[in-house]
C-alpha cells in the first residue's frame, strides 16, 4: 500500500511538472514570429487574415485565468489541427507540443463554436450582379447553356465509426464518412455546404432533404431563369439543375454536350481538392475522431476559411 501511494504521488507530481513546463514553453513561443512562408505552411492562412479573424473572435475566447491559453494560441492551435489533422504533429519543432490532449479538446470545442458563429458571413448564396454575370460568362464559355452560375456535388469526409447508428455512416466505398453536399461558383468559392448526412445517403436524397432544394425551387417559381446549377447524373431532374444527357451515342450532339458538361463541372472537383489540400483534417488520408455533429462543425469552418482565403486573393493550390 505504501509503495502504491508513493508511485501515485510521484505520477501526480510528474503531471504537474509537465503542465508547468508546457506553460513556460508557451510563453516563449509566438506563432506570429514565424516567417510568412512558415506561417502559411503551419496554419494555411497569411498573418494578415489570421489577425483579422483573431480580432473578431478574441473577445469570446479570452483566457479565464493567466495560466490559460491566449486567444492567439487557441486560434493557432485549432488552425494547426485543421492543417494537419492532428493536434500534435512534428513534435520537437511544433509549438503545439506545449498543449496536452485535454487542453486541446477544450480549446477545439470553444474556438470551433466561436469560429462557426463569427465567420458565417463567409458562406452565402447571395451573388452580386457582377458575380452572377461573371459566373454566367465562365460557365457559358464551357457549356453553351444560359444561366448557369454554380456547380453541385457531394464529397465524402472520413470519420471514425460513430457509437450510435454506425451503419448510417458506412458508405459504398467501404469506410465511414459524412457525405457533404457543396455548391461552388466559378471562383471555387463554396456558396453552400450541408455536411449533416451520413456516407450511406445518396446524393439525390441529400439534395431533396436539404434546404437548398427549396431555395432553388423558390427562385425558379419567382421567375429567375438565370440561376442554374450543374450537377452529375446522381441528382434529380429539375429545370434549374442541368445534368448530363442519358444514353448519349458516341460522336453525337449529346455526347459533345456531356463532354462540355464534364469540363464545366470539373471546377467543383478542383474545389474539393483545394479544400482538402489546405485542410488535411478533411483529406481522405485522415480520420476525424469526433462525433458526427462536431465533424460537421469542423467541415463548416474549414469551408469558411477556404472562402476567406480566396476572398483575400489566395487561390493557388497549397504546396507544402
mmCIF file of C-alpha atoms in Angstrom:
data_model
loop_
_atom_site.group_PDB
_atom_site.id
_atom_site.type_symbol
_atom_site.label_atom_id
_atom_site.label_comp_id
_atom_site.label_asym_id
_atom_site.label_seq_id
_atom_site.Cartn_x
_atom_site.Cartn_y
_atom_site.Cartn_z
ATOM 1 C CA UNK A 1 0.000 0.000 0.000
ATOM 2 C CA UNK A 2 2.802 2.406 0.882
ATOM 3 C CA UNK A 3 4.510 1.675 -2.432
ATOM 4 C CA UNK A 4 1.325 2.251 -4.436
ATOM 5 C CA UNK A 5 0.745 5.560 -2.662
ATOM 6 C CA UNK A 6 4.315 6.584 -3.353
ATOM 7 C CA UNK A 7 4.031 5.884 -7.062
ATOM 8 C CA UNK A 8 0.646 7.620 -7.313
ATOM 9 C CA UNK A 9 2.082 10.735 -5.740
ATOM 10 C CA UNK A 10 5.090 10.573 -7.995
ATOM 11 C CA UNK A 11 2.813 10.431 -11.038
ATOM 12 C CA UNK A 12 0.805 13.418 -9.839
ATOM 13 C CA UNK A 13 3.989 15.415 -9.370
ATOM 14 C CA UNK A 14 5.161 14.482 -12.865
ATOM 15 C CA UNK A 15 1.839 15.623 -14.357
ATOM 16 C CA UNK A 16 2.075 18.933 -12.536
ATOM 17 C CA UNK A 17 5.658 19.429 -13.673
ATOM 18 C CA UNK A 18 4.704 18.654 -17.279
ATOM 19 C CA UNK A 19 1.818 21.132 -17.163
ATOM 20 C CA UNK A 20 4.086 23.812 -15.728
ATOM 21 C CA UNK A 21 6.757 23.053 -18.327
ATOM 22 C CA UNK A 22 4.196 23.413 -21.108
ATOM 23 C CA UNK A 23 3.036 26.768 -19.732
ATOM 24 C CA UNK A 24 6.611 28.031 -19.659
ATOM 25 C CA UNK A 25 7.200 26.886 -23.234
ATOM 26 C CA UNK A 26 4.022 28.593 -24.436
ATOM 27 C CA UNK A 27 5.260 31.902 -23.056
ATOM 28 C CA UNK A 28 8.343 31.623 -25.260
ATOM 29 C CA UNK A 29 6.609 30.556 -28.473
ATOM 30 C CA UNK A 30 4.806 33.122 -30.605
ATOM 31 C CA UNK A 31 3.467 31.775 -33.933
ATOM 32 C CA UNK A 32 3.466 35.280 -35.418
ATOM 33 C CA UNK A 33 7.251 35.299 -35.134
ATOM 34 C CA UNK A 34 7.425 32.651 -37.857
ATOM 35 C CA UNK A 35 8.358 33.748 -41.365
ATOM 36 C CA UNK A 36 5.433 34.427 -43.695
ATOM 37 C CA UNK A 37 6.140 31.188 -45.597
ATOM 38 C CA UNK A 38 6.420 29.074 -42.453
ATOM 39 C CA UNK A 39 3.260 30.641 -41.052
ATOM 40 C CA UNK A 40 1.314 29.711 -44.177
ATOM 41 C CA UNK A 41 2.697 26.175 -44.100
ATOM 42 C CA UNK A 42 1.686 25.697 -40.485
ATOM 43 C CA UNK A 43 -1.663 27.484 -40.361
ATOM 44 C CA UNK A 44 -2.776 27.791 -44.021
ATOM 45 C CA UNK A 45 -3.579 31.484 -43.543
ATOM 46 C CA UNK A 46 -1.458 34.573 -44.124
ATOM 47 C CA UNK A 47 -0.701 36.548 -40.992
ATOM 48 C CA UNK A 48 -3.000 39.383 -42.088
ATOM 49 C CA UNK A 49 -6.023 37.061 -42.313
ATOM 50 C CA UNK A 50 -5.060 35.331 -39.066
ATOM 51 C CA UNK A 51 -5.029 38.689 -37.279
ATOM 52 C CA UNK A 52 -8.307 39.722 -38.906
ATOM 53 C CA UNK A 53 -10.028 36.560 -37.662
ATOM 54 C CA UNK A 54 -8.357 36.849 -34.265
ATOM 55 C CA UNK A 55 -9.757 40.361 -33.815
ATOM 56 C CA UNK A 56 -13.275 39.012 -34.441
ATOM 57 C CA UNK A 57 -13.105 36.073 -32.050
ATOM 58 C CA UNK A 58 -10.638 37.152 -29.330
ATOM 59 C CA UNK A 59 -13.317 38.662 -27.035
ATOM 60 C CA UNK A 60 -15.106 35.310 -26.959
ATOM 61 C CA UNK A 61 -12.130 33.023 -26.323
ATOM 62 C CA UNK A 62 -10.017 35.104 -23.961
ATOM 63 C CA UNK A 63 -8.372 33.032 -21.188
ATOM 64 C CA UNK A 64 -10.229 32.760 -17.899
ATOM 65 C CA UNK A 65 -7.003 32.875 -15.883
ATOM 66 C CA UNK A 66 -3.400 33.849 -16.502
ATOM 67 C CA UNK A 67 -2.334 30.214 -16.899
ATOM 68 C CA UNK A 68 -4.723 29.576 -19.761
ATOM 69 C CA UNK A 69 -4.044 29.703 -23.473
ATOM 70 C CA UNK A 70 -4.267 33.147 -25.035
ATOM 71 C CA UNK A 71 -6.795 33.788 -27.817
ATOM 72 C CA UNK A 72 -3.902 33.841 -30.272
ATOM 73 C CA UNK A 73 -2.644 30.455 -29.076
ATOM 74 C CA UNK A 74 -6.121 28.951 -29.222
ATOM 75 C CA UNK A 75 -6.699 30.065 -32.792
ATOM 76 C CA UNK A 76 -3.236 28.901 -33.870
ATOM 77 C CA UNK A 77 -3.768 25.523 -32.216
ATOM 78 C CA UNK A 78 -7.089 24.915 -33.962
ATOM 79 C CA UNK A 79 -5.756 26.069 -37.332
ATOM 80 C CA UNK A 80 -2.784 23.754 -36.936
ATOM 81 C CA UNK A 81 -5.184 20.884 -36.349
ATOM 82 C CA UNK A 82 -7.199 21.809 -39.452
ATOM 83 C CA UNK A 83 -3.986 21.931 -41.467
ATOM 84 C CA UNK A 84 -2.544 18.587 -40.322
ATOM 85 C CA UNK A 85 -5.437 16.530 -38.991
ATOM 86 C CA UNK A 86 -3.583 16.039 -35.710
ATOM 87 C CA UNK A 87 -3.179 18.442 -32.815
ATOM 88 C CA UNK A 88 0.382 17.203 -32.262
ATOM 89 C CA UNK A 89 2.374 16.908 -35.449
ATOM 90 C CA UNK A 90 6.099 17.243 -35.797
ATOM 91 C CA UNK A 91 6.867 17.022 -32.080
ATOM 92 C CA UNK A 92 10.192 18.700 -31.402
ATOM 93 C CA UNK A 93 9.683 21.788 -33.546
ATOM 94 C CA UNK A 94 5.938 22.353 -33.347
ATOM 95 C CA UNK A 95 4.583 24.824 -30.821
ATOM 96 C CA UNK A 96 1.557 22.566 -30.226
ATOM 97 C CA UNK A 97 3.787 20.150 -28.320
ATOM 98 C CA UNK A 98 3.160 22.511 -25.405
ATOM 99 C CA UNK A 99 -0.536 21.590 -25.261
ATOM 100 C CA UNK A 100 -1.975 18.493 -23.626
ATOM 101 C CA UNK A 101 -4.797 16.414 -25.081
ATOM 102 C CA UNK A 102 -7.418 17.602 -22.582
ATOM 103 C CA UNK A 103 -6.431 21.232 -23.124
ATOM 104 C CA UNK A 104 -6.636 20.764 -26.883
ATOM 105 C CA UNK A 105 -10.111 19.196 -26.672
ATOM 106 C CA UNK A 106 -11.398 22.094 -24.608
ATOM 107 C CA UNK A 107 -9.727 24.608 -26.927
ATOM 108 C CA UNK A 108 -11.175 22.974 -30.035
ATOM 109 C CA UNK A 109 -14.713 22.958 -28.616
ATOM 110 C CA UNK A 110 -14.614 26.585 -27.588
ATOM 111 C CA UNK A 111 -12.825 28.001 -30.625
ATOM 112 C CA UNK A 112 -14.779 25.931 -33.152
ATOM 113 C CA UNK A 113 -18.082 27.196 -31.759
ATOM 114 C CA UNK A 114 -16.964 30.822 -31.978
ATOM 115 C CA UNK A 115 -15.430 30.468 -35.455
ATOM 116 C CA UNK A 116 -18.566 28.864 -36.869
ATOM 117 C CA UNK A 117 -20.698 31.673 -35.456
ATOM 118 C CA UNK A 118 -18.466 34.636 -36.274
ATOM 119 C CA UNK A 119 -17.385 33.564 -39.782
ATOM 120 C CA UNK A 120 -20.795 32.547 -41.068
ATOM 121 C CA UNK A 121 -20.765 35.559 -43.421
ATOM 122 C CA UNK A 122 -18.075 33.812 -45.487
ATOM 123 C CA UNK A 123 -20.578 31.341 -46.988
ATOM 124 C CA UNK A 124 -23.518 32.856 -48.825
ATOM 125 C CA UNK A 125 -25.690 32.133 -51.838
ATOM 126 C CA UNK A 126 -26.159 35.844 -52.441
ATOM 127 C CA UNK A 127 -24.180 36.850 -55.511
ATOM 128 C CA UNK A 128 -23.821 40.428 -56.651
ATOM 129 C CA UNK A 129 -24.950 41.268 -60.163
ATOM 130 C CA UNK A 130 -21.317 41.406 -61.260
ATOM 131 C CA UNK A 131 -20.623 37.999 -59.698
ATOM 132 C CA UNK A 132 -23.645 36.485 -61.403
ATOM 133 C CA UNK A 133 -22.625 37.940 -64.757
ATOM 134 C CA UNK A 134 -19.047 36.697 -64.379
ATOM 135 C CA UNK A 135 -20.276 33.236 -63.399
ATOM 136 C CA UNK A 136 -22.665 33.020 -66.356
ATOM 137 C CA UNK A 137 -19.905 34.042 -68.765
ATOM 138 C CA UNK A 138 -17.494 31.487 -67.293
ATOM 139 C CA UNK A 139 -19.877 28.543 -67.481
ATOM 140 C CA UNK A 140 -21.318 29.516 -70.869
ATOM 141 C CA UNK A 141 -17.783 29.513 -72.294
ATOM 142 C CA UNK A 142 -17.506 25.863 -71.206
ATOM 143 C CA UNK A 143 -21.083 24.725 -71.837
ATOM 144 C CA UNK A 144 -23.499 26.741 -74.036
ATOM 145 C CA UNK A 145 -26.406 26.708 -71.571
ATOM 146 C CA UNK A 146 -27.543 30.171 -70.451
ATOM 147 C CA UNK A 147 -27.929 30.993 -66.787
ATOM 148 C CA UNK A 148 -25.529 28.524 -65.128
ATOM 149 C CA UNK A 149 -23.839 30.139 -62.112
ATOM 150 C CA UNK A 150 -22.746 27.249 -59.855
ATOM 151 C CA UNK A 151 -21.947 23.533 -59.576
ATOM 152 C CA UNK A 152 -23.183 20.999 -57.051
ATOM 153 C CA UNK A 153 -21.710 17.718 -55.819
ATOM 154 C CA UNK A 154 -21.055 15.695 -52.689
ATOM 155 C CA UNK A 155 -17.723 14.738 -51.175
ATOM 156 C CA UNK A 156 -17.020 12.104 -48.533
ATOM 157 C CA UNK A 157 -15.188 13.165 -45.370
ATOM 158 C CA UNK A 158 -13.758 10.228 -43.439
ATOM 159 C CA UNK A 159 -14.794 9.897 -39.796
ATOM 160 C CA UNK A 160 -14.233 7.289 -37.112
ATOM 161 C CA UNK A 161 -17.108 4.819 -36.752
ATOM 162 C CA UNK A 162 -19.735 6.513 -34.533
ATOM 163 C CA UNK A 163 -21.025 4.689 -31.474
ATOM 164 C CA UNK A 164 -24.653 5.236 -32.491
ATOM 165 C CA UNK A 165 -26.161 4.112 -35.789
ATOM 166 C CA UNK A 166 -22.763 3.493 -37.336
ATOM 167 C CA UNK A 167 -24.209 1.714 -40.402
ATOM 168 C CA UNK A 168 -25.759 5.036 -41.470
ATOM 169 C CA UNK A 169 -22.249 6.433 -41.950
ATOM 170 C CA UNK A 170 -20.766 3.419 -43.750
ATOM 171 C CA UNK A 171 -20.561 4.299 -47.441
ATOM 172 C CA UNK A 172 -20.436 2.175 -50.576
ATOM 173 C CA UNK A 173 -16.684 2.768 -50.842
ATOM 174 C CA UNK A 174 -16.173 0.796 -47.664
ATOM 175 C CA UNK A 175 -15.432 3.406 -44.991
ATOM 176 C CA UNK A 176 -17.274 5.634 -42.514
ATOM 177 C CA UNK A 177 -17.934 9.151 -43.674
ATOM 178 C CA UNK A 178 -20.124 12.194 -43.880
ATOM 179 C CA UNK A 179 -21.420 12.885 -47.386
ATOM 180 C CA UNK A 180 -21.054 16.669 -47.546
ATOM 181 C CA UNK A 181 -23.148 18.411 -50.188
ATOM 182 C CA UNK A 182 -21.421 21.525 -51.513
ATOM 183 C CA UNK A 183 -22.129 24.145 -54.140
ATOM 184 C CA UNK A 184 -19.332 26.263 -55.607
ATOM 185 C CA UNK A 185 -19.124 29.109 -58.090
ATOM 186 C CA UNK A 186 -16.651 29.786 -60.905
ATOM 187 C CA UNK A 187 -14.072 31.168 -58.447
ATOM 188 C CA UNK A 188 -14.082 27.983 -56.327
ATOM 189 C CA UNK A 189 -15.887 29.815 -53.534
ATOM 190 C CA UNK A 190 -18.116 27.416 -51.616
ATOM 191 C CA UNK A 191 -21.543 29.006 -51.677
ATOM 192 C CA UNK A 192 -23.369 26.333 -49.706
ATOM 193 C CA UNK A 193 -22.436 23.356 -47.556
ATOM 194 C CA UNK A 194 -24.632 20.779 -45.847
ATOM 195 C CA UNK A 195 -22.493 18.108 -44.191
ATOM 196 C CA UNK A 196 -25.124 16.600 -41.868
ATOM 197 C CA UNK A 197 -25.737 13.424 -43.843
ATOM 198 C CA UNK A 198 -24.157 10.009 -43.409
ATOM 199 C CA UNK A 199 -21.965 8.324 -46.001
ATOM 200 C CA UNK A 200 -24.688 5.826 -46.895
ATOM 201 C CA UNK A 201 -27.065 8.558 -48.101
ATOM 202 C CA UNK A 202 -27.402 9.049 -51.848
ATOM 203 C CA UNK A 203 -26.676 12.447 -53.407
ATOM 204 C CA UNK A 204 -30.237 12.709 -54.695
ATOM 205 C CA UNK A 205 -31.714 12.061 -51.246
ATOM 206 C CA UNK A 206 -29.380 14.604 -49.653
ATOM 207 C CA UNK A 207 -30.316 17.265 -52.199
ATOM 208 C CA UNK A 208 -34.045 16.693 -51.732
ATOM 209 C CA UNK A 209 -33.665 16.727 -47.934
ATOM 210 C CA UNK A 210 -31.515 19.856 -47.824
ATOM 211 C CA UNK A 211 -32.966 23.378 -47.631
ATOM 212 C CA UNK A 212 -31.027 24.249 -50.789
ATOM 213 C CA UNK A 213 -33.596 22.314 -52.846
ATOM 214 C CA UNK A 214 -36.458 24.612 -51.822
ATOM 215 C CA UNK A 215 -34.158 27.636 -52.240
ATOM 216 C CA UNK A 216 -33.628 26.927 -55.941
ATOM 217 C CA UNK A 217 -37.239 25.927 -56.454
ATOM 218 C CA UNK A 218 -38.448 29.214 -54.990
ATOM 219 C CA UNK A 219 -36.095 31.237 -57.184
ATOM 220 C CA UNK A 220 -37.383 29.394 -60.242
ATOM 221 C CA UNK A 221 -41.029 29.956 -59.263
ATOM 222 C CA UNK A 222 -40.275 33.649 -58.782
ATOM 223 C CA UNK A 223 -39.136 33.849 -62.389
ATOM 224 C CA UNK A 224 -35.351 33.709 -62.005
ATOM 225 C CA UNK A 225 -34.381 31.607 -65.014
ATOM 226 C CA UNK A 226 -30.726 32.675 -64.937
ATOM 227 C CA UNK A 227 -29.700 30.969 -61.713
ATOM 228 C CA UNK A 228 -28.955 27.363 -62.605
ATOM 229 C CA UNK A 229 -26.769 24.555 -61.290
ATOM 230 C CA UNK A 230 -24.613 21.939 -62.957
ATOM 231 C CA UNK A 231 -24.837 18.501 -61.340
ATOM 232 C CA UNK A 232 -23.986 14.942 -62.265
ATOM 233 C CA UNK A 233 -26.445 12.175 -63.099
ATOM 234 C CA UNK A 234 -26.966 11.325 -59.416
ATOM 235 C CA UNK A 235 -29.110 14.416 -58.892
ATOM 236 C CA UNK A 236 -32.857 14.691 -59.551
ATOM 237 C CA UNK A 237 -34.157 16.194 -62.770
ATOM 238 C CA UNK A 238 -35.065 19.840 -62.234
ATOM 239 C CA UNK A 239 -35.343 22.694 -64.731
ATOM 240 C CA UNK A 240 -32.697 24.613 -62.793
ATOM 241 C CA UNK A 241 -30.343 21.641 -62.390
ATOM 242 C CA UNK A 242 -28.502 20.800 -65.603
ATOM 243 C CA UNK A 243 -27.378 17.179 -65.804
ATOM 244 C CA UNK A 244 -25.545 15.103 -68.422
ATOM 245 C CA UNK A 245 -27.723 13.613 -71.128
ATOM 246 C CA UNK A 246 -28.506 9.946 -70.760
ATOM 247 C CA UNK A 247 -27.632 7.226 -73.256
ATOM 248 C CA UNK A 248 -25.559 9.533 -75.416
ATOM 249 C CA UNK A 249 -24.261 7.858 -78.568
ATOM 250 C CA UNK A 250 -20.559 8.274 -79.363
ATOM 251 C CA UNK A 251 -19.793 11.349 -81.501
ATOM 252 C CA UNK A 252 -23.383 12.563 -81.185
ATOM 253 C CA UNK A 253 -24.518 16.067 -80.127
ATOM 254 C CA UNK A 254 -25.493 14.584 -76.758
ATOM 255 C CA UNK A 255 -22.019 13.123 -76.378
ATOM 256 C CA UNK A 256 -20.457 16.519 -77.122
ATOM 257 C CA UNK A 257 -22.818 18.123 -74.602
ATOM 258 C CA UNK A 258 -21.712 15.646 -71.944
ATOM 259 C CA UNK A 259 -18.043 16.335 -72.639
ATOM 260 C CA UNK A 260 -18.627 20.066 -72.291
ATOM 261 C CA UNK A 261 -20.741 19.483 -69.190
ATOM 262 C CA UNK A 262 -17.958 17.473 -67.547
ATOM 263 C CA UNK A 263 -15.372 20.169 -68.287
ATOM 264 C CA UNK A 264 -17.602 22.898 -66.886
ATOM 265 C CA UNK A 265 -18.487 20.889 -63.792
ATOM 266 C CA UNK A 266 -14.885 19.905 -63.081
ATOM 267 C CA UNK A 267 -14.442 23.099 -61.090
ATOM 268 C CA UNK A 268 -16.230 21.595 -58.117
ATOM 269 C CA UNK A 269 -13.840 18.638 -58.103
ATOM 270 C CA UNK A 270 -10.973 21.114 -58.137
ATOM 271 C CA UNK A 271 -12.650 22.947 -55.276
ATOM 272 C CA UNK A 272 -12.816 19.747 -53.224
ATOM 273 C CA UNK A 273 -9.171 19.094 -53.989
ATOM 274 C CA UNK A 274 -8.107 22.581 -52.944
ATOM 275 C CA UNK A 275 -10.186 22.476 -49.757
ATOM 276 C CA UNK A 276 -8.716 19.135 -48.691
ATOM 277 C CA UNK A 277 -5.159 20.094 -49.623
ATOM 278 C CA UNK A 278 -5.394 23.190 -47.476
ATOM 279 C CA UNK A 279 -7.102 21.484 -44.544
ATOM 280 C CA UNK A 280 -5.786 17.948 -44.270
ATOM 281 C CA UNK A 281 -8.120 17.066 -41.433
ATOM 282 C CA UNK A 282 -10.653 16.621 -44.289
ATOM 283 C CA UNK A 283 -8.274 14.667 -46.512
ATOM 284 C CA UNK A 284 -9.004 11.039 -47.248
ATOM 285 C CA UNK A 285 -5.726 10.067 -45.591
ATOM 286 C CA UNK A 286 -7.029 11.369 -42.249
ATOM 287 C CA UNK A 287 -9.890 10.401 -39.965
ATOM 288 C CA UNK A 288 -11.886 12.861 -37.910
ATOM 289 C CA UNK A 289 -12.012 11.260 -34.468
ATOM 290 C CA UNK A 290 -15.060 13.118 -33.230
ATOM 291 C CA UNK A 291 -18.814 12.748 -33.117
ATOM 292 C CA UNK A 292 -20.597 13.374 -36.424
ATOM 293 C CA UNK A 293 -22.037 16.597 -35.010
ATOM 294 C CA UNK A 294 -18.600 18.006 -34.238
ATOM 295 C CA UNK A 295 -17.265 16.789 -37.593
ATOM 296 C CA UNK A 296 -19.999 18.784 -39.334
ATOM 297 C CA UNK A 297 -18.859 21.912 -37.484
ATOM 298 C CA UNK A 298 -15.228 21.270 -38.470
ATOM 299 C CA UNK A 299 -16.232 20.924 -42.134
ATOM 300 C CA UNK A 300 -18.285 24.125 -41.967
ATOM 301 C CA UNK A 301 -15.425 26.155 -40.503
ATOM 302 C CA UNK A 302 -12.880 24.784 -42.980
ATOM 303 C CA UNK A 303 -15.202 25.827 -45.817
ATOM 304 C CA UNK A 304 -15.486 29.309 -44.316
ATOM 305 C CA UNK A 305 -11.710 29.625 -44.075
ATOM 306 C CA UNK A 306 -11.318 28.310 -47.624
ATOM 307 C CA UNK A 307 -13.605 31.082 -48.874
ATOM 308 C CA UNK A 308 -11.817 33.778 -46.884
ATOM 309 C CA UNK A 309 -8.529 32.717 -48.447
ATOM 310 C CA UNK A 310 -9.974 33.130 -51.941
ATOM 311 C CA UNK A 311 -11.508 36.467 -50.980
ATOM 312 C CA UNK A 312 -8.033 37.553 -49.879
ATOM 313 C CA UNK A 313 -6.617 36.613 -53.267
ATOM 314 C CA UNK A 314 -5.007 33.304 -52.275
ATOM 315 C CA UNK A 315 -6.253 30.917 -54.937
ATOM 316 C CA UNK A 316 -3.319 28.661 -55.799
ATOM 317 C CA UNK A 317 -3.319 25.062 -54.648
ATOM 318 C CA UNK A 318 -1.367 24.645 -51.450
ATOM 319 C CA UNK A 319 2.103 23.228 -51.678
ATOM 320 C CA UNK A 320 3.888 22.074 -48.507
#
